[in-house]
XYZ file of N, CA and C in Angstrom:
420
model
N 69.648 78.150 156.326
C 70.035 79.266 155.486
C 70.967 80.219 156.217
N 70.771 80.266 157.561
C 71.627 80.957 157.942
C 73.133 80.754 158.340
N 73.398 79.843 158.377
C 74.467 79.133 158.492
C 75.523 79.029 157.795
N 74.450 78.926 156.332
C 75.495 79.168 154.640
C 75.729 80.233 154.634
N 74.553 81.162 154.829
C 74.664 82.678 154.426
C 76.141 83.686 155.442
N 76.374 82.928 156.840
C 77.630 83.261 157.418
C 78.879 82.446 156.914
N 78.668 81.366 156.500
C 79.714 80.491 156.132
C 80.330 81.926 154.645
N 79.414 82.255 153.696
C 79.496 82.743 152.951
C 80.137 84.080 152.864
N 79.576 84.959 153.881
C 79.939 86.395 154.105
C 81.654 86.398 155.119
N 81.968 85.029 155.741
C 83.168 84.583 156.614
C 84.330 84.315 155.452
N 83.860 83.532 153.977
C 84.323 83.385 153.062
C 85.015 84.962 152.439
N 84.145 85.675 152.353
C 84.143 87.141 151.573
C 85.312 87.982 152.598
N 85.559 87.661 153.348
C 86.446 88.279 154.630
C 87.065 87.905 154.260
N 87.881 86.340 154.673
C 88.892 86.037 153.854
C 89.300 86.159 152.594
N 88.743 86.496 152.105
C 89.092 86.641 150.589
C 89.680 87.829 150.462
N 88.772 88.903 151.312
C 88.895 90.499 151.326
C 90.640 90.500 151.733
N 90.569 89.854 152.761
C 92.317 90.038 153.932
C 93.328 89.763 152.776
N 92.806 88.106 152.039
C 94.393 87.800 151.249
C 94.471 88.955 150.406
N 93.399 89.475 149.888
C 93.637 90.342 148.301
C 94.021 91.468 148.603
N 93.800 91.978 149.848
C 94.599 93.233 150.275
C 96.084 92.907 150.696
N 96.523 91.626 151.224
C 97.806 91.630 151.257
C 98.991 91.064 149.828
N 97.659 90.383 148.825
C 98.566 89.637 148.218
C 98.627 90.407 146.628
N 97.281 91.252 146.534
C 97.255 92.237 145.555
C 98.678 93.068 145.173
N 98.672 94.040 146.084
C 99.832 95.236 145.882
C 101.538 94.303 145.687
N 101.365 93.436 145.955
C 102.943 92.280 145.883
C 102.727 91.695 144.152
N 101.434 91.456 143.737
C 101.197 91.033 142.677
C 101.673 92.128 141.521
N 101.004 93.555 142.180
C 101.318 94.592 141.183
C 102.473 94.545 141.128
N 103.504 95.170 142.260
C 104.701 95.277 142.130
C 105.078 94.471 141.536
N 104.962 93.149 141.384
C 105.816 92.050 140.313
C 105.495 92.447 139.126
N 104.300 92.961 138.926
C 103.992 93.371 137.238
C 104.711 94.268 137.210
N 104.431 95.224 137.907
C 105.612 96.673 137.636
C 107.125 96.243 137.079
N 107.580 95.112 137.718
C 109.423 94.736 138.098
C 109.250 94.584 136.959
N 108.525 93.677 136.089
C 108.483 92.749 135.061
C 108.166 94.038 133.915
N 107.260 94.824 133.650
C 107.691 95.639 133.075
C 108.950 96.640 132.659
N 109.114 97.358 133.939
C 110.474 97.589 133.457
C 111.219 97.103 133.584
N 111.787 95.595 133.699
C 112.834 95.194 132.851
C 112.569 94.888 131.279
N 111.331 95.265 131.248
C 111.025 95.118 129.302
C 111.531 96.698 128.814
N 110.871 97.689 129.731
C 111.473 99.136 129.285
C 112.951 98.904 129.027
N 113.573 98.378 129.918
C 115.384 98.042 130.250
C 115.464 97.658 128.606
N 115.222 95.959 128.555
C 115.356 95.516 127.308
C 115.156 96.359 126.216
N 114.224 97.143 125.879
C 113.748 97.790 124.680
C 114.478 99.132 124.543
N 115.046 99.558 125.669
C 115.680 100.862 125.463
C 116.896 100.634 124.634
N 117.581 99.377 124.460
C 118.845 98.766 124.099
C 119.038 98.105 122.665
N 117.400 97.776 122.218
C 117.577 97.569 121.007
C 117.204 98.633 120.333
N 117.948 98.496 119.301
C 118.139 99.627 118.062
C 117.403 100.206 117.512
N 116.521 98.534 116.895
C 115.171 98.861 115.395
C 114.466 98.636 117.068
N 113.294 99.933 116.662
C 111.701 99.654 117.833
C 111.188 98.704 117.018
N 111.209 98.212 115.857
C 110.026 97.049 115.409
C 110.812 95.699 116.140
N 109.619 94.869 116.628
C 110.148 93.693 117.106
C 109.138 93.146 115.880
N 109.383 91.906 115.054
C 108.578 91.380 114.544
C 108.530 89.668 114.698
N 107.155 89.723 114.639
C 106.122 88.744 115.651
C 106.185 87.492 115.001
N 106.035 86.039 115.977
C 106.266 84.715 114.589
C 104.691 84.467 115.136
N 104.299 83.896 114.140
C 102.668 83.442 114.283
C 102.400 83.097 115.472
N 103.018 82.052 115.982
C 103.244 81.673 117.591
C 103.108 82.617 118.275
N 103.801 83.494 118.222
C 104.354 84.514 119.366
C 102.825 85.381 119.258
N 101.919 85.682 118.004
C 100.993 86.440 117.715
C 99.371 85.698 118.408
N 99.508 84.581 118.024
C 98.634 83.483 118.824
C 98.209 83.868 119.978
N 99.513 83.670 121.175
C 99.426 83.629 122.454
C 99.180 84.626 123.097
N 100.051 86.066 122.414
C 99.585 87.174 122.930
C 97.708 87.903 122.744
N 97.250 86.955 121.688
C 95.912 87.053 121.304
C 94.763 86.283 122.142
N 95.727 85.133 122.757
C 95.075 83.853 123.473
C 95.028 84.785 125.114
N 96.239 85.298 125.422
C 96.391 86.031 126.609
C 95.480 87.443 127.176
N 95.185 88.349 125.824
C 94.719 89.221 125.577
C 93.339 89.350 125.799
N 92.882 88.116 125.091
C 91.201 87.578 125.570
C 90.664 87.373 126.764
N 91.800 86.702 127.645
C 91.742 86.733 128.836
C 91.124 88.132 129.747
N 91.938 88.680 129.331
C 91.562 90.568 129.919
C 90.844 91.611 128.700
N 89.932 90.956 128.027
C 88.929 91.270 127.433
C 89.614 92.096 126.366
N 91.053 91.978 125.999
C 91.913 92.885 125.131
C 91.620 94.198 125.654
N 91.729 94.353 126.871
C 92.024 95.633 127.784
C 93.627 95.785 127.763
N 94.671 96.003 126.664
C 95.959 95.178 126.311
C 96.386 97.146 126.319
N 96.397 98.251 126.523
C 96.553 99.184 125.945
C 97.772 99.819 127.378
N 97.715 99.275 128.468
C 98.787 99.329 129.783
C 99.592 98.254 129.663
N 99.774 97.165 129.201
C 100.092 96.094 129.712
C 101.403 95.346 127.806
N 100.548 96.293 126.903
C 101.381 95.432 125.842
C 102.889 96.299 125.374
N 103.480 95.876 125.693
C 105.010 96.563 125.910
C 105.835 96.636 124.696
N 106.108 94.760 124.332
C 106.686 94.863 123.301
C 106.064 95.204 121.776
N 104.612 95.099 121.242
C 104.069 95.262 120.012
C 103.259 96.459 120.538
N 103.018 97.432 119.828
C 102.230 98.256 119.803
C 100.741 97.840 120.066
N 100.140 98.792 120.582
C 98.498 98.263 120.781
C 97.913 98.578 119.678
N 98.089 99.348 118.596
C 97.372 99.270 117.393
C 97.922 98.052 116.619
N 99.272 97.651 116.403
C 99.754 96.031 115.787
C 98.921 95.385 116.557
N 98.115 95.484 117.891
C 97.377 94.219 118.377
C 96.104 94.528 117.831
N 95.437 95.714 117.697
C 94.359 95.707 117.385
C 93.951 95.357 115.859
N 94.796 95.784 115.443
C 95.044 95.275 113.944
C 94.784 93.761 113.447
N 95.710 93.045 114.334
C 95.617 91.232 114.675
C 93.995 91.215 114.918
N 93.567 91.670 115.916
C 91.848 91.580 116.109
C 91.284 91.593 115.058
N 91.090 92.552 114.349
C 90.464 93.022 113.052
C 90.594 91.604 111.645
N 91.889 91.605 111.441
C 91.793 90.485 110.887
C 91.637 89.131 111.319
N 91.492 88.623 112.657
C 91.494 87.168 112.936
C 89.589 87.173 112.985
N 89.176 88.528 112.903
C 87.339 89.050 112.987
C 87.172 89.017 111.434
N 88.193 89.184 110.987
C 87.286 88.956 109.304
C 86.936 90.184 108.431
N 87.738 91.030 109.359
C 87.459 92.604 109.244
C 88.121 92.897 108.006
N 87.673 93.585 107.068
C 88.644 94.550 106.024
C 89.428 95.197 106.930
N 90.662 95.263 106.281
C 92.274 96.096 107.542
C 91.899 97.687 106.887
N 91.998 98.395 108.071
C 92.066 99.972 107.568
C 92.668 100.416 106.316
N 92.340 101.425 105.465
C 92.631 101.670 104.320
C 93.266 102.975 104.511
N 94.960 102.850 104.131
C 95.627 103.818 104.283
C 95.607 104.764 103.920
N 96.265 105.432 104.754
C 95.712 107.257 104.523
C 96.558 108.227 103.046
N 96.080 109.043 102.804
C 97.071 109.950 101.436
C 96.737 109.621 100.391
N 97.218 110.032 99.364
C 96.678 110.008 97.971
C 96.722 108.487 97.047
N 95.987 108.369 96.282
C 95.733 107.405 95.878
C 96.642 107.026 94.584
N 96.940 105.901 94.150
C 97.681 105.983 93.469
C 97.350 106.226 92.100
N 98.294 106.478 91.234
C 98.252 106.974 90.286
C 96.918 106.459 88.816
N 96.643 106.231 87.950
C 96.145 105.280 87.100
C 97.352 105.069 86.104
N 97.480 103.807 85.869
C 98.690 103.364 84.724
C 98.239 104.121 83.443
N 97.250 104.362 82.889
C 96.798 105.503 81.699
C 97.362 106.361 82.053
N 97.207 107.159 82.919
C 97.724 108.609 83.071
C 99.274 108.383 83.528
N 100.027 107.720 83.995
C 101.565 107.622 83.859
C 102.023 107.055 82.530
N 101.107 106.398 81.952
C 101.762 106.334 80.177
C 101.518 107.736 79.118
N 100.150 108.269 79.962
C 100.293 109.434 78.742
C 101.017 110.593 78.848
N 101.738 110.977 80.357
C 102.853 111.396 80.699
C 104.014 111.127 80.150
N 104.605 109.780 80.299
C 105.425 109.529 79.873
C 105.507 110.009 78.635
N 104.637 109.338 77.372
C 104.632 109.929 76.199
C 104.642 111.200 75.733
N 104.169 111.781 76.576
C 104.294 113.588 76.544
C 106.136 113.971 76.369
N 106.198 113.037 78.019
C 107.676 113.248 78.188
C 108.666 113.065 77.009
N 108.801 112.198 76.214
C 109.636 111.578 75.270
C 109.307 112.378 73.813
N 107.777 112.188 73.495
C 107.287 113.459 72.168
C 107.989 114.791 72.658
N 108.648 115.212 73.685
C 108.384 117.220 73.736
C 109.051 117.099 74.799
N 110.645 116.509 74.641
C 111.693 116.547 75.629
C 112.059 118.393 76.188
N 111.626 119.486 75.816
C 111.449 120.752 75.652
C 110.274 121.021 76.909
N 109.671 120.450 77.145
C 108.972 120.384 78.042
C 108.668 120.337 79.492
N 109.047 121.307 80.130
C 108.701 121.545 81.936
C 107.320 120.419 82.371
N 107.410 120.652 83.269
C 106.354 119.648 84.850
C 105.040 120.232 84.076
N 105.433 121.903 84.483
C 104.551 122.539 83.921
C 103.620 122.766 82.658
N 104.401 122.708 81.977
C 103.718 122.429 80.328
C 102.853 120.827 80.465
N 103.391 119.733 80.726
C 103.141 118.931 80.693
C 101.575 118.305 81.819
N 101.713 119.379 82.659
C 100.389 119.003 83.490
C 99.307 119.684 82.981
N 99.503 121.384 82.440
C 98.923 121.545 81.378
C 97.961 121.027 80.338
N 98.539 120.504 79.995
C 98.604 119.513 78.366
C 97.343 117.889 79.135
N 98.170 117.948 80.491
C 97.316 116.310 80.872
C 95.909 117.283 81.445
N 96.079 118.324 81.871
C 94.646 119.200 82.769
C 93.455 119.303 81.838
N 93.980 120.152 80.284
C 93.665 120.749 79.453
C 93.780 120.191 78.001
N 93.430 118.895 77.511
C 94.197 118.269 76.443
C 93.417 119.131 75.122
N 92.005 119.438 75.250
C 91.395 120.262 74.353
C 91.954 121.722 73.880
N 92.025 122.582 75.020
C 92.408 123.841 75.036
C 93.690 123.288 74.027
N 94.248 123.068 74.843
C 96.140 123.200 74.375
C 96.154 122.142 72.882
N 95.598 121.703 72.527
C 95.581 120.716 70.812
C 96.161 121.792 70.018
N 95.823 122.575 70.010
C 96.184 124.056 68.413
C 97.276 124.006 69.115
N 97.841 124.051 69.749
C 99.390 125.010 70.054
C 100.469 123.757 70.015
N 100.317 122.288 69.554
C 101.514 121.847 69.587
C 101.859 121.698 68.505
């Protein structure tokens, strides 16, 4: 046992020496390699790059790798376009966008019809009339 147990801790040394020399050379290559993507991206026009299934795959296949810890490292797509990809390849309902909801087709036809009956008619009168259809009956 003791023999392994130095073979083992002799192992952990070496390991310690390369990763301190071969680490910081590794970063710097990530660094280089980044900004020449800053370089690239400063030059195109539209910021949307858009993605071919392929291209969405791999960066998803890559991503897993580093536990989609992707939020330093993803340059060209936004990290919410990646998280987004997560969500749906999970089966997830996609976030439900923000602001007002849209209209009901009833209430843009009975507008309209307002509009066309009572061309005489402001925004105002007419929201009126859709707020208040009881009140306002006697007065048309």
């Amino acid at each position: 046992m003791g023999k392994t147990n130095d073979n083992f801790r002799f192992l952990q040394v070496v390991f310690i020496l390369l990763s301190r020399f071969y680490m910081p050379r590794y970063d710097v290559r990530i660094q280089i390699l980044k900004y020449q993507i800053k370089m690239l991206r400063d030059r195109i026009d539209d910021p949307r790059i858009i993605t071919e299934k392929e291209e969405r795959t791999e960066l998803m296949r890559l991503g897993a790798l580093i536990d989609h810890d992707i939020s330093d490292v993803m340059l060209v797509v936004k990290p919410k376009t990646y998280r987004t990809w997560q969500r749906k390849k999970a089966g997830k309902k996609p976030k439900r966008k923000g602001g007002r909801p849209e209209t009901e087709a009833g209430t843009i036809q009975l507008i309209l019809k307002l509009v066309t009956e009572n061309l005489g008619w402001g925004y105002k009168r007419i929201f009126g009339e859709h707020c208040h259809p009881i009140e306002n009956a006697n007065e048309v």
